[in-house]
mmCIF file of C-alpha atoms and ligand atoms in Angstrom:
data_model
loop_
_atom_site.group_PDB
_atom_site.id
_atom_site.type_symbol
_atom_site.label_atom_id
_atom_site.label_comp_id
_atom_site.label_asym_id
_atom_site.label_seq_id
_atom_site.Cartn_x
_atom_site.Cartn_y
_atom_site.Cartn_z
ATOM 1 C CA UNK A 1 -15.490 112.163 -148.747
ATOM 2 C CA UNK A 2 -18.850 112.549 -147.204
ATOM 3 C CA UNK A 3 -20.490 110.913 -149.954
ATOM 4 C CA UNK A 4 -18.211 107.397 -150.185
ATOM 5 C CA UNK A 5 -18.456 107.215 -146.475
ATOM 6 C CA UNK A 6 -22.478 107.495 -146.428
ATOM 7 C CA UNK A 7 -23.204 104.399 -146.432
ATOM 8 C CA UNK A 8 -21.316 104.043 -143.087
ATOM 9 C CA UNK A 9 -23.415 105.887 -141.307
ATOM 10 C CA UNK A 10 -24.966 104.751 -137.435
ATOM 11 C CA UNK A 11 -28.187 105.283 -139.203
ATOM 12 C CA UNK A 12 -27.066 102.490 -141.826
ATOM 13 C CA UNK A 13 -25.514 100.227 -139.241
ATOM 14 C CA UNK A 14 -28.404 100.703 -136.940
ATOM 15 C CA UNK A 15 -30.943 99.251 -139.979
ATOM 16 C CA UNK A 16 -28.948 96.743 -140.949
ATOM 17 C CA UNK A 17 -26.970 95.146 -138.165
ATOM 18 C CA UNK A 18 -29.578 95.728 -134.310
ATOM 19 C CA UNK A 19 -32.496 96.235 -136.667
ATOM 20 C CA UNK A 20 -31.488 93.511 -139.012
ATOM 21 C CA UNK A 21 -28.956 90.342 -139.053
ATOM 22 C CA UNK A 22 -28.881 90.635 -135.461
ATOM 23 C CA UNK A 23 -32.622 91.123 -134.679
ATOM 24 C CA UNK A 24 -34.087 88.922 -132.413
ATOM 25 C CA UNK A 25 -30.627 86.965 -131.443
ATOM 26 C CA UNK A 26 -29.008 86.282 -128.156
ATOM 27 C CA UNK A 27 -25.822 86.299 -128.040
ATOM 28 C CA UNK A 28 -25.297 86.073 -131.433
ATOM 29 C CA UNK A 29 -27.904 83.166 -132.400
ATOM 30 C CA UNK A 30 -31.430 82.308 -132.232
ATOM 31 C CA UNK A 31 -32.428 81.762 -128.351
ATOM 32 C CA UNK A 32 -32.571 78.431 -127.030
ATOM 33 C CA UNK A 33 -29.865 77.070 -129.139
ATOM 34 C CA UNK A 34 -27.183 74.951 -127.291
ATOM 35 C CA UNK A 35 -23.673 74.126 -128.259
ATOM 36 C CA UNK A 36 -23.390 70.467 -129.348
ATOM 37 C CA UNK A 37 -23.222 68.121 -126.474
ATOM 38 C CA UNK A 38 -19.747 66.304 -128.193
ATOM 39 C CA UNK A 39 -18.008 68.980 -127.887
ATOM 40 C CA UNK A 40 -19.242 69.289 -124.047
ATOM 41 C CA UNK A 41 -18.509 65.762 -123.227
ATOM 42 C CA UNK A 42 -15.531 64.395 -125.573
ATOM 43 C CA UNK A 43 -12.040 65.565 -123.612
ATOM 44 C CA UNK A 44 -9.869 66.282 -126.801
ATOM 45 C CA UNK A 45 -12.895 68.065 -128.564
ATOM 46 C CA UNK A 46 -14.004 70.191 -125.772
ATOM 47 C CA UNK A 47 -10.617 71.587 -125.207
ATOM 48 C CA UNK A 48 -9.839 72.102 -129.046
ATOM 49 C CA UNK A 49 -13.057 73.951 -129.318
ATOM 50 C CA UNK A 50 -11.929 76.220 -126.222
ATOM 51 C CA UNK A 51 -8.724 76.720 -127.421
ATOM 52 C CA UNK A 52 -9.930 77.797 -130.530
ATOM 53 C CA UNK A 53 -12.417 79.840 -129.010
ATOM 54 C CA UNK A 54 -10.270 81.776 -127.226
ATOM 55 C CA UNK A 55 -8.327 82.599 -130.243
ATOM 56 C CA UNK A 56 -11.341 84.444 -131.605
ATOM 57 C CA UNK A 57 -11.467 86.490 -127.867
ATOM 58 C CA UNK A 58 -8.192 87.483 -128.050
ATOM 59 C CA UNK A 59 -8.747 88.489 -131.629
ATOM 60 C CA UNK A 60 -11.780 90.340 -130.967
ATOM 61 C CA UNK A 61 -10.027 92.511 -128.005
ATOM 62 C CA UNK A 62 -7.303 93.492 -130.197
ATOM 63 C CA UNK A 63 -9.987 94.298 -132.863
ATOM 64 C CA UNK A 64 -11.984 96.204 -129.898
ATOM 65 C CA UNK A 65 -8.862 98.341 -128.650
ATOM 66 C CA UNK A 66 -7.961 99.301 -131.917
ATOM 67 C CA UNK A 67 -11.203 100.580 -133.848
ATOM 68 C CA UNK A 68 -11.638 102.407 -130.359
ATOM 69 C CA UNK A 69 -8.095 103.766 -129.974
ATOM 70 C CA UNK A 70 -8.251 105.071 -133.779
ATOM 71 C CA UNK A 71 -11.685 107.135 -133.223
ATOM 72 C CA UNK A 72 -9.807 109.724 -131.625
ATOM 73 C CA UNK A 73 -6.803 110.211 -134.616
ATOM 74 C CA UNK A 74 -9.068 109.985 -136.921
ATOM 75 C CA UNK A 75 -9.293 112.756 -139.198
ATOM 76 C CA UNK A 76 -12.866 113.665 -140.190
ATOM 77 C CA UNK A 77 -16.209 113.238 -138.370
ATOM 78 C CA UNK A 78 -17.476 110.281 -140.479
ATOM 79 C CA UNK A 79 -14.667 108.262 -139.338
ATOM 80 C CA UNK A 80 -15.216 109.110 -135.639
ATOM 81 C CA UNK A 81 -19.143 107.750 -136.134
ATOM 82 C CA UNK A 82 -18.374 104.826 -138.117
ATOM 83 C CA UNK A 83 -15.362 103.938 -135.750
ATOM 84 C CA UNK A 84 -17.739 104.171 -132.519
ATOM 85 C CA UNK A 85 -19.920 101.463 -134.807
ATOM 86 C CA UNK A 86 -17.543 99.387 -135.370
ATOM 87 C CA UNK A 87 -16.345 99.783 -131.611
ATOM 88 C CA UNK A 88 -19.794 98.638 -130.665
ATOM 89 C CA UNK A 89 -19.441 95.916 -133.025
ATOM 90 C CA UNK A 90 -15.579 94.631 -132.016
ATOM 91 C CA UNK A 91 -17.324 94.848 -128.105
ATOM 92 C CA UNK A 92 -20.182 92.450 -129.221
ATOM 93 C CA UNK A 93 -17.477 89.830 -130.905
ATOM 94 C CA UNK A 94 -16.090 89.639 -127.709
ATOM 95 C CA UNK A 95 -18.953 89.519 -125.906
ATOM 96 C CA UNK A 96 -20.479 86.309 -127.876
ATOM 97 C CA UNK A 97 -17.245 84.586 -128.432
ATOM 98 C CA UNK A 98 -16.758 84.962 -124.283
ATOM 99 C CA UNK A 99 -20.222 83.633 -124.191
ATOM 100 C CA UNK A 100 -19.268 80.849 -126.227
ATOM 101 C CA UNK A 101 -16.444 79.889 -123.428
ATOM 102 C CA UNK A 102 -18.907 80.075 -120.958
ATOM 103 C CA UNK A 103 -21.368 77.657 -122.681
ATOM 104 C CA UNK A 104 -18.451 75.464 -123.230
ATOM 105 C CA UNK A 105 -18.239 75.202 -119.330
ATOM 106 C CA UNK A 106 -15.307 77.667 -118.631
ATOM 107 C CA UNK A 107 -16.057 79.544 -115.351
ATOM 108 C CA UNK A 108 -16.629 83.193 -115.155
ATOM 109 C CA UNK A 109 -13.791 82.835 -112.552
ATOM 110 C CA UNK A 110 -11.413 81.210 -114.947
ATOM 111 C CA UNK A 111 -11.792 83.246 -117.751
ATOM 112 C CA UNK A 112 -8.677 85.267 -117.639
ATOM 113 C CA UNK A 113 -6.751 82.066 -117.278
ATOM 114 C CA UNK A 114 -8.056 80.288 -119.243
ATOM 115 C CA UNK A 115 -7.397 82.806 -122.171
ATOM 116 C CA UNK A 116 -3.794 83.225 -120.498
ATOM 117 C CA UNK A 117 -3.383 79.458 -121.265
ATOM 118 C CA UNK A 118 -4.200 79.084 -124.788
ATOM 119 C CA UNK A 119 -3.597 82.282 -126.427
ATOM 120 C CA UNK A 120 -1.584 81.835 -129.009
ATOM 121 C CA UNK A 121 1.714 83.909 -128.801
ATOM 122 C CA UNK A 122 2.168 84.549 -132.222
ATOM 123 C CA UNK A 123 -1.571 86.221 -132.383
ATOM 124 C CA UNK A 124 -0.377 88.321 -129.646
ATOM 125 C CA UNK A 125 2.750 89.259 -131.515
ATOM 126 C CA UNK A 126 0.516 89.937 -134.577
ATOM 127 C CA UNK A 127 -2.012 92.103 -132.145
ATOM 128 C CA UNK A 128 0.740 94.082 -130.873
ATOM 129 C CA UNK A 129 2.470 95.161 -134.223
ATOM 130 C CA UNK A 130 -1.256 96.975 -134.932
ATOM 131 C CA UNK A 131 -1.473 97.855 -131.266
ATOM 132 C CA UNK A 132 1.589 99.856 -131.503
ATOM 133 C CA UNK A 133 0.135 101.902 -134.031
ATOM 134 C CA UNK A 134 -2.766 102.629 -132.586
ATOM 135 C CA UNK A 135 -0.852 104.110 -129.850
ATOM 136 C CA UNK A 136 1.180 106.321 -131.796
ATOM 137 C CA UNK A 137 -1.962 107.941 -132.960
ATOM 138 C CA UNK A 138 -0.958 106.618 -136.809
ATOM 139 C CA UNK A 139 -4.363 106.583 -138.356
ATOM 140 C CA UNK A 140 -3.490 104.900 -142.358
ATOM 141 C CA UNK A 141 -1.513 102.420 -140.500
ATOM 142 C CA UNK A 142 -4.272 101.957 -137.841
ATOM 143 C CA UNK A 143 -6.544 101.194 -139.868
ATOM 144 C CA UNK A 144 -4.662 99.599 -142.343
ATOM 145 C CA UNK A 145 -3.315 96.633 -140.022
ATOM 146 C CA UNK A 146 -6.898 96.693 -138.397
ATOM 147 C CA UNK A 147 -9.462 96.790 -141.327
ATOM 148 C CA UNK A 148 -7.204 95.351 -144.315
ATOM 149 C CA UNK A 149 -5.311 93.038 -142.551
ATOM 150 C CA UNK A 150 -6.506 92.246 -138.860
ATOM 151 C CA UNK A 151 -10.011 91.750 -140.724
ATOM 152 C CA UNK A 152 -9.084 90.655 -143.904
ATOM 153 C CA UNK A 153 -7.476 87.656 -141.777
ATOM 154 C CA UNK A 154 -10.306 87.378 -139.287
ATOM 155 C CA UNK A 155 -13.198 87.021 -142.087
ATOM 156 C CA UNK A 156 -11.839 84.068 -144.049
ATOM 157 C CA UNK A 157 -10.604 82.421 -140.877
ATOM 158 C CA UNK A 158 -14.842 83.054 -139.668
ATOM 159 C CA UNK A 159 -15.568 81.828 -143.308
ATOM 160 C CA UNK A 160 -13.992 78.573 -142.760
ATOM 161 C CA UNK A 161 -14.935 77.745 -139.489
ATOM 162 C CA UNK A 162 -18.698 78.587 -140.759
ATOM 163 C CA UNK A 163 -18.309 76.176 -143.697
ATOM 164 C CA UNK A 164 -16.896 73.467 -140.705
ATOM 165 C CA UNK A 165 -20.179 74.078 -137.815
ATOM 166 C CA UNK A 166 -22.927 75.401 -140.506
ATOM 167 C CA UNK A 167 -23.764 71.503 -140.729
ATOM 168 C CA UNK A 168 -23.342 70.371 -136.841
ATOM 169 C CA UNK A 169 -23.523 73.778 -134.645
ATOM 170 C CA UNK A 170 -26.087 76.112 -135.889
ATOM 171 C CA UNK A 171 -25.810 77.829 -132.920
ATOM 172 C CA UNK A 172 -22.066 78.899 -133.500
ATOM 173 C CA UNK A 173 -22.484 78.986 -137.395
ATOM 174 C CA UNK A 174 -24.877 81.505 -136.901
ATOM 175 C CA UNK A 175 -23.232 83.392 -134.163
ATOM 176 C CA UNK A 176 -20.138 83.514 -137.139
ATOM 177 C CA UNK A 177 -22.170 84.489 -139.694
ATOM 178 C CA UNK A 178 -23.447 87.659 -138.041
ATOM 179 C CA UNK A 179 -19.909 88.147 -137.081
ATOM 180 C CA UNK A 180 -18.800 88.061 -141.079
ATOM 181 C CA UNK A 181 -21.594 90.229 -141.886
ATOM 182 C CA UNK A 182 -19.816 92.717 -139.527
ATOM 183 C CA UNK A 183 -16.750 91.887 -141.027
ATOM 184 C CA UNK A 184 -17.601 92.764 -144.464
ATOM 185 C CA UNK A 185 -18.769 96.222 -143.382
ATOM 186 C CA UNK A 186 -15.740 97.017 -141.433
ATOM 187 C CA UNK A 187 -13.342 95.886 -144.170
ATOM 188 C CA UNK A 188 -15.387 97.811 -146.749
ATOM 189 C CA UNK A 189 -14.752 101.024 -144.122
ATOM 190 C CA UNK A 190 -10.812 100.443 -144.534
ATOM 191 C CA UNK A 191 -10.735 100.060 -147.947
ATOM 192 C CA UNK A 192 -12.889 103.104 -149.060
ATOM 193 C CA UNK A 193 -11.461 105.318 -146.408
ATOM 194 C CA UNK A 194 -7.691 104.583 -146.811
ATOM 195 C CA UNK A 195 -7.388 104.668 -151.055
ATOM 196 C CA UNK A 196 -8.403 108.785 -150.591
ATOM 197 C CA UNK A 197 -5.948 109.113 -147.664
ATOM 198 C CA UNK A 198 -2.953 106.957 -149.243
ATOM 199 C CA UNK A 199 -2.822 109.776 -152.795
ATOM 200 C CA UNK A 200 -2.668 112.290 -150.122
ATOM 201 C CA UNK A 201 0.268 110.822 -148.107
ATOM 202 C CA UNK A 202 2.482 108.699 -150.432
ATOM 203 C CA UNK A 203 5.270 108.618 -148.553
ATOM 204 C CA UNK A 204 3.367 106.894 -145.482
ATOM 205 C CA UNK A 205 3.096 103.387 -147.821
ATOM 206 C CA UNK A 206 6.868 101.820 -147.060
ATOM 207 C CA UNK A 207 6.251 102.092 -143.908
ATOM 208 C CA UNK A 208 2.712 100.139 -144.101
ATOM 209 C CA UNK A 209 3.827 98.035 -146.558
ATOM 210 C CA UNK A 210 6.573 96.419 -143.680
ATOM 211 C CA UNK A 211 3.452 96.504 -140.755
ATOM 212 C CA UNK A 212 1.590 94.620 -143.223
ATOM 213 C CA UNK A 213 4.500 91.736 -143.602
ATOM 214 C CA UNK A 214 5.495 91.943 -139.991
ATOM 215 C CA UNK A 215 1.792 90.941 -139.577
ATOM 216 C CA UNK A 216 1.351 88.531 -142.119
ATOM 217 C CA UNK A 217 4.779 86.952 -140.995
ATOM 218 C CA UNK A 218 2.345 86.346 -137.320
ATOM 219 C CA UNK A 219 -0.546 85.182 -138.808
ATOM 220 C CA UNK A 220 0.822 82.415 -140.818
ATOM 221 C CA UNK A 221 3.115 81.431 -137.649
ATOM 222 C CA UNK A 222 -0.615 81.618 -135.655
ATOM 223 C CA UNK A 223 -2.323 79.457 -138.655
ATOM 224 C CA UNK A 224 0.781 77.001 -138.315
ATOM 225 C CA UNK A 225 0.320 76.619 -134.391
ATOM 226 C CA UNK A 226 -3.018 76.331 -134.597
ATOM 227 C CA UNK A 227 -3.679 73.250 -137.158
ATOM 228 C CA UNK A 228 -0.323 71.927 -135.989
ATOM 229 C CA UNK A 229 -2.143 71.498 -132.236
ATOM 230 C CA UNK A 230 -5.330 70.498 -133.361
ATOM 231 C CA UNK A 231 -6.582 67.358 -132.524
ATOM 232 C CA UNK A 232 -10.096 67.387 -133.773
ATOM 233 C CA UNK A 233 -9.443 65.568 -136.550
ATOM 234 C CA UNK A 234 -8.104 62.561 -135.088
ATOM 235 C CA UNK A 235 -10.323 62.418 -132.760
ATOM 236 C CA UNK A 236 -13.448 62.514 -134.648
ATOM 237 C CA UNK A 237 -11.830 59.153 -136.751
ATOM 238 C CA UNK A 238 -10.600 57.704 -133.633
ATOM 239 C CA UNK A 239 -14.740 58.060 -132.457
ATOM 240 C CA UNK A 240 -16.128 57.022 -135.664
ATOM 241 C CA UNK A 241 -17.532 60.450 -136.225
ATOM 242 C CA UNK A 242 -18.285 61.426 -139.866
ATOM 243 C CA UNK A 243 -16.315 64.865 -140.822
ATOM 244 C CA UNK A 244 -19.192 66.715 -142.693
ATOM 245 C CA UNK A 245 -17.695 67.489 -146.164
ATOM 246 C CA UNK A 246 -17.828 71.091 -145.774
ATOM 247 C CA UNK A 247 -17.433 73.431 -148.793
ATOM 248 C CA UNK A 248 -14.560 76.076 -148.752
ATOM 249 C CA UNK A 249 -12.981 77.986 -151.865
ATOM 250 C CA UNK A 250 -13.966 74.812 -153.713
ATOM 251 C CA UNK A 251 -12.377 72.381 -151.647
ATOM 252 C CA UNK A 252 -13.652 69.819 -149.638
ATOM 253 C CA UNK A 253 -12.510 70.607 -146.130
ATOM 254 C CA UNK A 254 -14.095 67.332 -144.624
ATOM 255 C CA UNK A 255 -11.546 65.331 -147.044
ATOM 256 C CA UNK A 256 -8.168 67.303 -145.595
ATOM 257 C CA UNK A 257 -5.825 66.783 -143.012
ATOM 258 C CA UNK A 258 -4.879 69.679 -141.333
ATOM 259 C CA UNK A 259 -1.885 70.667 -142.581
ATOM 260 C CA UNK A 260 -3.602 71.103 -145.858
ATOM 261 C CA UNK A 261 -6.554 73.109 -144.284
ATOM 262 C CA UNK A 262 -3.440 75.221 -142.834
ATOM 263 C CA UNK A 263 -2.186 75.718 -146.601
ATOM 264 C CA UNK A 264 -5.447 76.237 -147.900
ATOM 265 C CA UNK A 265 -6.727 78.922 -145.307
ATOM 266 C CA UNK A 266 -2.897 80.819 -145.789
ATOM 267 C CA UNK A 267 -3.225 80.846 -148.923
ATOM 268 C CA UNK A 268 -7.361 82.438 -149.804
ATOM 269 C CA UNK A 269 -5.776 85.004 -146.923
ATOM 270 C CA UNK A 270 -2.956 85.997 -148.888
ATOM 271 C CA UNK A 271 -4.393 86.233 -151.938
ATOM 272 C CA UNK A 272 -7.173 88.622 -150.377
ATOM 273 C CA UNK A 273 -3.976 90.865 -149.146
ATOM 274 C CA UNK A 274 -2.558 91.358 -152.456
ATOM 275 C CA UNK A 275 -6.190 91.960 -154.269
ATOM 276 C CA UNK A 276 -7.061 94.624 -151.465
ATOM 277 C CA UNK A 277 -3.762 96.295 -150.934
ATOM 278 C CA UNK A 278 -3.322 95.852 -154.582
ATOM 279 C CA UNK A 279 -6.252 98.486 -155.049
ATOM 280 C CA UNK A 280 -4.950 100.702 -152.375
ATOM 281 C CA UNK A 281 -1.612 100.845 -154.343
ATOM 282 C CA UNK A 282 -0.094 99.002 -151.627
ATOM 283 C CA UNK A 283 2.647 96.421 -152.746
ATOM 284 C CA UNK A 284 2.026 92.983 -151.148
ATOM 285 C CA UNK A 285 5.285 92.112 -149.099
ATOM 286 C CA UNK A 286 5.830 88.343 -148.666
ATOM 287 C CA UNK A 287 6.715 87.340 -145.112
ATOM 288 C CA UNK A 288 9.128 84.908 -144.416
ATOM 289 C CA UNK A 289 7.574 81.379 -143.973
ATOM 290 C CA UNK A 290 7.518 80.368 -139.903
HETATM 291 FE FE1 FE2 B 1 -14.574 91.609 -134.920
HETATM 292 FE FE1 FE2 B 2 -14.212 93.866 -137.225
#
């Protein structure tokens, strides 16, 4: 075990995450960079890019109390130090994407409500099916729904909004792609730590196999609100703003309404469920459609 969990060592994530992708940042991007001033000053664009923002905060804390609450059921030592990484890591997510609500113009004083305002309820439905397992102390599950599926979700979700700001908002693009470098890492963690621990304990994978559906049942309800409330798109015809044509899976995202970014997002997430539970041995279980 040692040896497929070396290169998740804080020595490794201290060279190539504070010593590397992340040197010399603020915040998550280079310093001086501002958030574009349309989405500051256009009404429907400011408060889609705060909802959405607040999304990836109430992601991030879910993220943040489960890689913390697993450190302590997990079962060897190189676990523990690669969980208080990722910890640290989960802590900065929040930190930037909080940040990023701030430099949209939210007050430190509204924070809280403004996160108790848009937060999607499905999200927290889909936070709180990992959540519970955290608190039992179930480490596969743990870090199943966290680093399989919780991440597995939260890196293509990143991916596309990168592929949407990379051409308008380097400063967020950036602050995303340090986040998906993080991602990677973690969801390489899951992967290579649960295969050894799912041949030990067989009988643990029905049980997973429902989490995983319950939370991909969530998800797709959370995709659904989300590009069902959106705005942006509208809005950005409605100004006479050009949609940059934005590459994602081979599609054109700048050409799609968003009922067809919906589909298209659902469906790269899915398909990266079955691949990686497929190598776990875990059988992909279909959710019913919201
Ligand atoms: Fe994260
Ligand atoms: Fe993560």
């Amino acid at each position: 075990m040692a040896d497929f969990l070396s290169g998740y060592s804080i020595q490794n994530w201290l060279e190539s995450c504070p010593q590397g992708y992340l040197e010399g940042t603020v915040y998550g991007h280079k310093p001086g960079e501002q958030e574009i001033e349309l989405l500051k000053t256009n009404p429907v664009l400011h408060e889609d890019a705060i909802r959405t923002t607040v999304q990836l905060v109430v992601g991030e804390r879910a993220a943040l109390a489960a890689s913390s609450g697993l450190i302590n059921s997990a079962p060897d030592e190189a676990s523990k130090r690669f969980l208080a990484t990722q910890t640290l890591d989960e802590a900065r997510h929040v930190e930037i994407f909080t940040q990023r609500l701030y430099d949209l113009g939210v007050r430190k004083e509204d924070l809280e409500s403004t996160i108790a305002r848009f937060a999607n309820p499905n999200l927290v439905k889909f936070a709180g099916v990992l959540l519970e397992k955290v608190d039992k102390k179930d480490f596969v599950a743990g870090v199943v729904g966290q680093n399989i599926v919780l991440e597995g979700m939260a890196f293509s979700v990143f991916e596309m909004m990168y592929a949407l700001n990379e051409p308008m908002n380097p400063k967020f693009a950036q602050t995303l792609s340090g986040t998906i470098a993080d991602e990677r890492r973690h969801v390489g963690f899951g992967e290579n730590r649960i295969g050894s621990l799912l041949k030990e304990h067989p009988e643990r994978k029905p049980d997973i196999e429902k989490m995983q559906k319950d939370m991909s049942y969530f998800m797709l309800a959370t995709f659904a609100d989300a590009f069902g409330e959106t705005r942006a798109v509208d809005e950005l015809e409605r100004i006479g703003q050009e949609r940059s044509h934005a590459q994602f899976h081979g599609a054109d995202l700048g050409a799609m309404d968003p009922k067809e970014m919906e589909d298209l997002l659902a469906a790269t997430v899915l398909k990266e469920f079955k691949t990686r539970l497929g190598r776990l041995g875990l059988q992909y279980q279909t959710p019913a459609r919201p």
